[in-house]
mmCIF file of N, CA and C in Angstrom:
data_model
loop_
_atom_site.group_PDB
_atom_site.id
_atom_site.type_symbol
_atom_site.label_atom_id
_atom_site.label_comp_id
_atom_site.label_asym_id
_atom_site.label_seq_id
_atom_site.Cartn_x
_atom_site.Cartn_y
_atom_site.Cartn_z
ATOM 1 N N UNK A 1 -38.729 1.594 22.425
ATOM 2 C CA UNK A 1 -40.007 2.252 22.526
ATOM 3 C C UNK A 1 -39.987 3.511 21.659
ATOM 4 N N UNK A 2 -41.030 3.714 20.890
ATOM 5 C CA UNK A 2 -41.129 4.892 20.038
ATOM 6 C C UNK A 2 -41.907 5.976 20.757
ATOM 7 N N UNK A 3 -41.334 7.179 20.777
ATOM 8 C CA UNK A 3 -42.016 8.316 21.396
ATOM 9 C C UNK A 3 -43.209 8.716 20.526
ATOM 10 N N UNK A 4 -44.189 9.345 21.146
ATOM 11 C CA UNK A 4 -45.395 9.777 20.457
ATOM 12 C C UNK A 4 -45.128 11.043 19.639
ATOM 13 N N UNK A 5 -45.390 10.982 18.340
ATOM 14 C CA UNK A 5 -45.260 12.156 17.481
ATOM 15 C C UNK A 5 -46.532 12.979 17.608
ATOM 16 N N UNK A 6 -46.384 14.251 17.946
ATOM 17 C CA UNK A 6 -47.555 15.079 18.210
ATOM 18 C C UNK A 6 -47.856 16.090 17.113
ATOM 19 N N UNK A 7 -46.888 16.424 16.276
ATOM 20 C CA UNK A 7 -47.133 17.358 15.179
ATOM 21 C C UNK A 7 -47.484 16.537 13.932
ATOM 22 N N UNK A 8 -48.655 16.770 13.334
ATOM 23 C CA UNK A 8 -49.074 15.954 12.187
ATOM 24 C C UNK A 8 -48.110 16.014 10.995
ATOM 25 N N UNK A 9 -47.514 17.165 10.728
ATOM 26 C CA UNK A 9 -46.585 17.278 9.607
ATOM 27 C C UNK A 9 -45.316 16.468 9.862
ATOM 28 N N UNK A 10 -44.819 16.524 11.081
ATOM 29 C CA UNK A 10 -43.632 15.754 11.450
ATOM 30 C C UNK A 10 -43.958 14.262 11.420
ATOM 31 N N UNK A 11 -45.125 13.893 11.902
ATOM 32 C CA UNK A 11 -45.537 12.489 11.863
ATOM 33 C C UNK A 11 -45.620 11.985 10.422
ATOM 34 N N UNK A 12 -46.154 12.793 9.513
ATOM 35 C CA UNK A 12 -46.240 12.403 8.102
ATOM 36 C C UNK A 12 -44.842 12.201 7.517
ATOM 37 N N UNK A 13 -43.908 13.069 7.889
ATOM 38 C CA UNK A 13 -42.515 12.973 7.434
ATOM 39 C C UNK A 13 -41.910 11.659 7.908
ATOM 40 N N UNK A 14 -41.984 11.396 9.212
ATOM 41 C CA UNK A 14 -41.378 10.190 9.791
ATOM 42 C C UNK A 14 -42.030 8.936 9.216
ATOM 43 N N UNK A 15 -43.345 8.925 9.119
ATOM 44 C CA UNK A 15 -44.035 7.758 8.580
ATOM 45 C C UNK A 15 -43.639 7.484 7.134
ATOM 46 N N UNK A 16 -43.468 8.534 6.343
ATOM 47 C CA UNK A 16 -43.057 8.371 4.943
ATOM 48 C C UNK A 16 -41.633 7.835 4.858
ATOM 49 N N UNK A 17 -40.732 8.359 5.692
ATOM 50 C CA UNK A 17 -39.362 7.844 5.716
ATOM 51 C C UNK A 17 -39.386 6.356 6.043
ATOM 52 N N UNK A 18 -40.079 5.998 7.109
ATOM 53 C CA UNK A 18 -40.083 4.611 7.570
ATOM 54 C C UNK A 18 -40.754 3.657 6.593
ATOM 55 N N UNK A 19 -41.660 4.173 5.784
ATOM 56 C CA UNK A 19 -42.325 3.354 4.764
ATOM 57 C C UNK A 19 -41.533 3.316 3.457
ATOM 58 N N UNK A 20 -40.514 4.168 3.354
ATOM 59 C CA UNK A 20 -39.770 4.258 2.090
ATOM 60 C C UNK A 20 -40.630 4.807 0.968
ATOM 61 N N UNK A 21 -41.598 5.642 1.320
ATOM 62 C CA UNK A 21 -42.593 6.149 0.377
ATOM 63 C C UNK A 21 -42.224 7.561 -0.086
ATOM 64 N N UNK A 22 -41.601 7.663 -1.248
ATOM 65 C CA UNK A 22 -41.164 8.961 -1.782
ATOM 66 C C UNK A 22 -42.331 9.910 -2.016
ATOM 67 N N UNK A 23 -43.422 9.392 -2.553
ATOM 68 C CA UNK A 23 -44.569 10.252 -2.841
ATOM 69 C C UNK A 23 -45.120 10.864 -1.549
ATOM 70 N N UNK A 24 -45.291 10.050 -0.543
ATOM 71 C CA UNK A 24 -45.796 10.563 0.742
ATOM 72 C C UNK A 24 -44.790 11.509 1.379
ATOM 73 N N UNK A 25 -43.488 11.202 1.232
ATOM 74 C CA UNK A 25 -42.443 12.057 1.782
ATOM 75 C C UNK A 25 -42.524 13.453 1.174
ATOM 76 N N UNK A 26 -42.529 13.530 -0.150
ATOM 77 C CA UNK A 26 -42.549 14.843 -0.787
ATOM 78 C C UNK A 26 -43.892 15.542 -0.603
ATOM 79 N N UNK A 27 -44.967 14.791 -0.397
ATOM 80 C CA UNK A 27 -46.268 15.398 -0.090
ATOM 81 C C UNK A 27 -46.262 16.023 1.302
ATOM 82 N N UNK A 28 -45.392 15.530 2.194
ATOM 83 C CA UNK A 28 -45.292 16.083 3.554
ATOM 84 C C UNK A 28 -44.485 17.376 3.582
ATOM 85 N N UNK A 29 -43.819 17.707 2.469
ATOM 86 C CA UNK A 29 -42.967 18.900 2.379
ATOM 87 C C UNK A 29 -43.635 19.990 1.558
ATOM 88 N N UNK A 30 -43.284 21.237 1.855
ATOM 89 C CA UNK A 30 -43.694 22.336 0.981
ATOM 90 C C UNK A 30 -42.873 22.232 -0.311
ATOM 91 N N UNK A 31 -43.361 22.802 -1.410
ATOM 92 C CA UNK A 31 -42.619 22.713 -2.672
ATOM 93 C C UNK A 31 -41.215 23.333 -2.606
ATOM 94 N N UNK A 32 -41.033 24.310 -1.719
ATOM 95 C CA UNK A 32 -39.748 25.001 -1.618
ATOM 96 C C UNK A 32 -38.959 24.590 -0.377
ATOM 97 N N UNK A 33 -39.222 23.403 0.140
ATOM 98 C CA UNK A 33 -38.569 22.940 1.369
ATOM 99 C C UNK A 33 -37.047 22.906 1.211
ATOM 100 N N UNK A 34 -36.365 23.150 2.334
ATOM 101 C CA UNK A 34 -34.903 23.122 2.377
ATOM 102 C C UNK A 34 -34.458 22.253 3.544
ATOM 103 N N UNK A 35 -33.158 21.924 3.537
ATOM 104 C CA UNK A 35 -32.641 21.099 4.625
ATOM 105 C C UNK A 35 -31.148 21.315 4.801
ATOM 106 N N UNK A 36 -30.675 20.913 5.996
ATOM 107 C CA UNK A 36 -29.247 20.942 6.306
ATOM 108 C C UNK A 36 -28.901 19.659 7.054
ATOM 109 N N UNK A 37 -27.674 19.205 6.835
ATOM 110 C CA UNK A 37 -27.153 18.015 7.510
ATOM 111 C C UNK A 37 -25.862 18.408 8.203
ATOM 112 N N UNK A 38 -25.817 18.230 9.516
ATOM 113 C CA UNK A 38 -24.652 18.612 10.327
ATOM 114 C C UNK A 38 -24.220 20.054 10.042
ATOM 115 N N UNK A 39 -25.212 20.944 9.891
ATOM 116 C CA UNK A 39 -24.945 22.364 9.721
ATOM 117 C C UNK A 39 -24.615 22.805 8.312
ATOM 118 N N UNK A 40 -24.604 21.881 7.362
ATOM 119 C CA UNK A 40 -24.296 22.210 5.975
ATOM 120 C C UNK A 40 -25.556 22.095 5.131
ATOM 121 N N UNK A 41 -25.865 23.144 4.378
ATOM 122 C CA UNK A 41 -27.013 23.115 3.479
ATOM 123 C C UNK A 41 -26.795 22.020 2.437
ATOM 124 N N UNK A 42 -27.842 21.273 2.155
ATOM 125 C CA UNK A 42 -27.784 20.183 1.180
ATOM 126 C C UNK A 42 -28.909 20.325 0.168
ATOM 127 N N UNK A 43 -28.694 19.757 -1.013
ATOM 128 C CA UNK A 43 -29.756 19.653 -2.005
ATOM 129 C C UNK A 43 -30.723 18.585 -1.499
ATOM 130 N N UNK A 44 -31.944 18.983 -1.231
ATOM 131 C CA UNK A 44 -32.905 18.090 -0.597
ATOM 132 C C UNK A 44 -33.143 16.833 -1.417
ATOM 133 N N UNK A 45 -33.338 16.952 -2.698
ATOM 134 C CA UNK A 45 -33.632 15.799 -3.537
ATOM 135 C C UNK A 45 -32.460 14.820 -3.575
ATOM 136 N N UNK A 46 -31.259 15.331 -3.794
ATOM 137 C CA UNK A 46 -30.071 14.461 -3.836
ATOM 138 C C UNK A 46 -29.821 13.800 -2.488
ATOM 139 N N UNK A 47 -29.913 14.581 -1.401
ATOM 140 C CA UNK A 47 -29.632 14.056 -0.069
ATOM 141 C C UNK A 47 -30.622 12.972 0.317
ATOM 142 N N UNK A 48 -31.912 13.237 0.101
ATOM 143 C CA UNK A 48 -32.909 12.249 0.513
ATOM 144 C C UNK A 48 -32.800 10.968 -0.313
ATOM 145 N N UNK A 49 -32.479 11.086 -1.572
ATOM 146 C CA UNK A 49 -32.299 9.875 -2.384
ATOM 147 C C UNK A 49 -31.158 9.024 -1.833
ATOM 148 N N UNK A 50 -30.041 9.676 -1.540
ATOM 149 C CA UNK A 50 -28.853 8.951 -1.064
ATOM 150 C C UNK A 50 -29.004 8.463 0.379
ATOM 151 N N UNK A 51 -29.466 9.328 1.264
ATOM 152 C CA UNK A 51 -29.454 9.031 2.694
ATOM 153 C C UNK A 51 -30.723 8.349 3.211
ATOM 154 N N UNK A 52 -31.817 8.438 2.434
ATOM 155 C CA UNK A 52 -33.062 7.817 2.882
ATOM 156 C C UNK A 52 -33.494 6.700 1.930
ATOM 157 N N UNK A 53 -33.830 7.046 0.700
ATOM 158 C CA UNK A 53 -34.532 6.105 -0.157
ATOM 159 C C UNK A 53 -33.645 5.017 -0.767
ATOM 160 N N UNK A 54 -32.478 5.339 -1.250
ATOM 161 C CA UNK A 54 -31.599 4.320 -1.834
ATOM 162 C C UNK A 54 -30.890 3.478 -0.787
ATOM 163 N N UNK A 55 -30.904 3.953 0.450
ATOM 164 C CA UNK A 55 -30.186 3.243 1.519
ATOM 165 C C UNK A 55 -31.117 2.736 2.625
ATOM 166 N N UNK A 56 -32.418 2.662 2.330
ATOM 167 C CA UNK A 56 -33.391 2.101 3.267
ATOM 168 C C UNK A 56 -33.360 2.781 4.636
ATOM 169 N N UNK A 57 -33.436 4.108 4.649
ATOM 170 C CA UNK A 57 -33.404 4.865 5.900
ATOM 171 C C UNK A 57 -34.601 4.581 6.788
ATOM 172 N N UNK A 58 -34.346 4.652 8.094
ATOM 173 C CA UNK A 58 -35.408 4.429 9.090
ATOM 174 C C UNK A 58 -35.140 5.281 10.315
ATOM 175 N N UNK A 59 -36.196 5.894 10.834
ATOM 176 C CA UNK A 59 -36.118 6.724 12.032
ATOM 177 C C UNK A 59 -36.844 6.040 13.172
ATOM 178 N N UNK A 60 -36.118 5.672 14.225
ATOM 179 C CA UNK A 60 -36.730 5.154 15.441
ATOM 180 C C UNK A 60 -36.682 6.280 16.464
ATOM 181 N N UNK A 61 -37.822 6.881 16.721
ATOM 182 C CA UNK A 61 -37.913 8.083 17.541
ATOM 183 C C UNK A 61 -37.754 7.731 19.015
ATOM 184 N N UNK A 62 -36.777 8.381 19.651
ATOM 185 C CA UNK A 62 -36.540 8.193 21.091
ATOM 186 C C UNK A 62 -37.253 9.241 21.923
ATOM 187 N N UNK A 63 -37.202 10.502 21.465
ATOM 188 C CA UNK A 63 -37.836 11.573 22.231
ATOM 189 C C UNK A 63 -38.341 12.666 21.300
ATOM 190 N N UNK A 64 -39.332 13.389 21.808
ATOM 191 C CA UNK A 64 -39.991 14.460 21.061
ATOM 192 C C UNK A 64 -40.062 15.682 21.959
ATOM 193 N N UNK A 65 -39.731 16.856 21.421
ATOM 194 C CA UNK A 65 -39.832 18.097 22.191
ATOM 195 C C UNK A 65 -41.295 18.408 22.485
ATOM 196 N N UNK A 66 -41.548 19.285 23.475
ATOM 197 C CA UNK A 66 -42.933 19.636 23.802
ATOM 198 C C UNK A 66 -43.741 20.173 22.617
ATOM 199 N N UNK A 67 -43.086 20.891 21.687
ATOM 200 C CA UNK A 67 -43.830 21.420 20.537
ATOM 201 C C UNK A 67 -43.952 20.403 19.407
ATOM 202 N N UNK A 68 -43.319 19.231 19.549
ATOM 203 C CA UNK A 68 -43.429 18.172 18.558
ATOM 204 C C UNK A 68 -42.543 18.336 17.343
ATOM 205 N N UNK A 69 -41.674 19.344 17.359
ATOM 206 C CA UNK A 69 -40.903 19.656 16.155
ATOM 207 C C UNK A 69 -39.401 19.414 16.261
ATOM 208 N N UNK A 70 -38.960 18.835 17.354
ATOM 209 C CA UNK A 70 -37.565 18.414 17.490
ATOM 210 C C UNK A 70 -37.567 16.981 18.000
ATOM 211 N N UNK A 71 -36.866 16.121 17.278
ATOM 212 C CA UNK A 71 -36.828 14.705 17.605
ATOM 213 C C UNK A 71 -35.399 14.259 17.867
ATOM 214 N N UNK A 72 -35.240 13.315 18.759
ATOM 215 C CA UNK A 72 -34.011 12.556 18.878
ATOM 216 C C UNK A 72 -34.364 11.157 18.406
ATOM 217 N N UNK A 73 -33.578 10.638 17.470
ATOM 218 C CA UNK A 73 -33.879 9.338 16.883
ATOM 219 C C UNK A 73 -32.624 8.484 16.810
ATOM 220 N N UNK A 74 -32.846 7.206 16.633
ATOM 221 C CA UNK A 74 -31.783 6.340 16.143
ATOM 222 C C UNK A 74 -32.099 6.194 14.668
ATOM 223 N N UNK A 75 -31.234 6.786 13.838
ATOM 224 C CA UNK A 75 -31.432 6.746 12.392
ATOM 225 C C UNK A 75 -30.548 5.643 11.837
ATOM 226 N N UNK A 76 -31.134 4.789 11.034
ATOM 227 C CA UNK A 76 -30.410 3.665 10.462
ATOM 228 C C UNK A 76 -30.576 3.662 8.953
ATOM 229 N N UNK A 77 -29.469 3.458 8.245
ATOM 230 C CA UNK A 77 -29.554 3.172 6.819
ATOM 231 C C UNK A 77 -28.447 2.188 6.449
ATOM 232 N N UNK A 78 -28.526 1.658 5.235
ATOM 233 C CA UNK A 78 -27.574 0.617 4.836
ATOM 234 C C UNK A 78 -26.191 1.171 4.508
ATOM 235 N N UNK A 79 -26.044 2.477 4.422
ATOM 236 C CA UNK A 79 -24.740 3.087 4.159
ATOM 237 C C UNK A 79 -23.958 3.287 5.441
ATOM 238 N N UNK A 80 -24.590 3.867 6.454
ATOM 239 C CA UNK A 80 -23.890 4.277 7.677
ATOM 240 C C UNK A 80 -24.206 3.429 8.897
ATOM 241 N N UNK A 81 -25.190 2.561 8.809
ATOM 242 C CA UNK A 81 -25.599 1.804 9.988
ATOM 243 C C UNK A 81 -26.485 2.665 10.874
ATOM 244 N N UNK A 82 -26.414 2.451 12.181
ATOM 245 C CA UNK A 82 -27.267 3.172 13.124
ATOM 246 C C UNK A 82 -26.489 4.275 13.816
ATOM 247 N N UNK A 83 -27.127 5.427 13.966
ATOM 248 C CA UNK A 83 -26.528 6.545 14.695
ATOM 249 C C UNK A 83 -27.627 7.338 15.380
ATOM 250 N N UNK A 84 -27.282 7.925 16.490
ATOM 251 C CA UNK A 84 -28.229 8.776 17.222
ATOM 252 C C UNK A 84 -28.219 10.145 16.557
ATOM 253 N N UNK A 85 -29.391 10.627 16.178
ATOM 254 C CA UNK A 85 -29.497 11.890 15.452
ATOM 255 C C UNK A 85 -30.566 12.786 16.062
ATOM 256 N N UNK A 86 -30.432 14.057 15.759
ATOM 257 C CA UNK A 86 -31.416 15.058 16.170
ATOM 258 C C UNK A 86 -32.003 15.641 14.881
ATOM 259 N N UNK A 87 -33.292 15.828 14.867
ATOM 260 C CA UNK A 87 -34.009 16.389 13.726
ATOM 261 C C UNK A 87 -34.844 17.559 14.226
ATOM 262 N N UNK A 88 -34.725 18.697 13.566
ATOM 263 C CA UNK A 88 -35.519 19.870 13.908
ATOM 264 C C UNK A 88 -36.309 20.273 12.666
ATOM 265 N N UNK A 89 -37.593 20.526 12.852
ATOM 266 C CA UNK A 89 -38.498 20.805 11.739
ATOM 267 C C UNK A 89 -39.119 22.188 11.855
ATOM 268 N N UNK A 90 -39.256 22.850 10.715
ATOM 269 C CA UNK A 90 -40.061 24.056 10.593
ATOM 270 C C UNK A 90 -41.288 23.654 9.790
ATOM 271 N N UNK A 91 -42.462 23.970 10.312
ATOM 272 C CA UNK A 91 -43.705 23.592 9.660
ATOM 273 C C UNK A 91 -44.422 24.863 9.217
ATOM 274 N N UNK A 92 -44.834 24.870 7.963
ATOM 275 C CA UNK A 92 -45.542 26.009 7.377
ATOM 276 C C UNK A 92 -46.787 25.492 6.667
ATOM 277 N N UNK A 93 -47.932 25.981 7.068
ATOM 278 C CA UNK A 93 -49.173 25.561 6.409
ATOM 279 C C UNK A 93 -49.434 24.068 6.503
ATOM 280 N N UNK A 94 -49.006 23.450 7.591
ATOM 281 C CA UNK A 94 -49.273 22.035 7.800
ATOM 282 C C UNK A 94 -48.318 21.086 7.115
ATOM 283 N N UNK A 95 -47.240 21.652 6.516
ATOM 284 C CA UNK A 95 -46.234 20.807 5.858
ATOM 285 C C UNK A 95 -44.848 21.249 6.301
ATOM 286 N N UNK A 96 -43.888 20.355 6.201
ATOM 287 C CA UNK A 96 -42.516 20.659 6.591
ATOM 288 C C UNK A 96 -41.883 21.545 5.524
ATOM 289 N N UNK A 97 -41.425 22.731 5.942
ATOM 290 C CA UNK A 97 -40.769 23.651 5.003
ATOM 291 C C UNK A 97 -39.244 23.616 5.151
ATOM 292 N N UNK A 98 -38.770 23.075 6.274
ATOM 293 C CA UNK A 98 -37.335 22.940 6.483
ATOM 294 C C UNK A 98 -37.093 21.880 7.557
ATOM 295 N N UNK A 99 -36.034 21.103 7.328
ATOM 296 C CA UNK A 99 -35.584 20.239 8.408
ATOM 297 C C UNK A 99 -34.076 20.271 8.467
ATOM 298 N N UNK A 100 -33.592 20.128 9.684
ATOM 299 C CA UNK A 100 -32.154 20.090 9.949
ATOM 300 C C UNK A 100 -31.880 18.827 10.754
ATOM 301 N N UNK A 101 -30.847 18.117 10.356
ATOM 302 C CA UNK A 101 -30.490 16.899 11.044
ATOM 303 C C UNK A 101 -29.001 16.866 11.295
ATOM 304 N N UNK A 102 -28.603 16.040 12.229
ATOM 305 C CA UNK A 102 -27.182 15.874 12.551
ATOM 306 C C UNK A 102 -27.058 14.912 13.705
ATOM 307 N N UNK A 103 -25.838 14.530 13.982
ATOM 308 C CA UNK A 103 -25.619 13.589 15.077
ATOM 309 C C UNK A 103 -25.967 14.248 16.418
ATOM 310 N N UNK A 104 -26.584 13.451 17.271
ATOM 311 C CA UNK A 104 -27.018 13.955 18.579
ATOM 312 C C UNK A 104 -25.973 13.638 19.630
#
């Protein structure tokens, strides 16, 4: 069962990931967006290409925080298989300006 995404910017992010749509993904982000994986800052473009787009990444949302900006998901890609992950988003002006992910 997929939890209901309540923040429109986060929903746009998840929908773009699940569709494999790079244009929609980057449209959901601010131009200066940043990210971290397991507490380590990463180059957003390189990381997303490797971990999402080239490896068919998919987010199956299990739970959503009350503010809609923290998710627990089962994240699956062809490199690592399926893992339970936590995603935290900062939204600025209706777009994601930062996200942090890591194993949950």
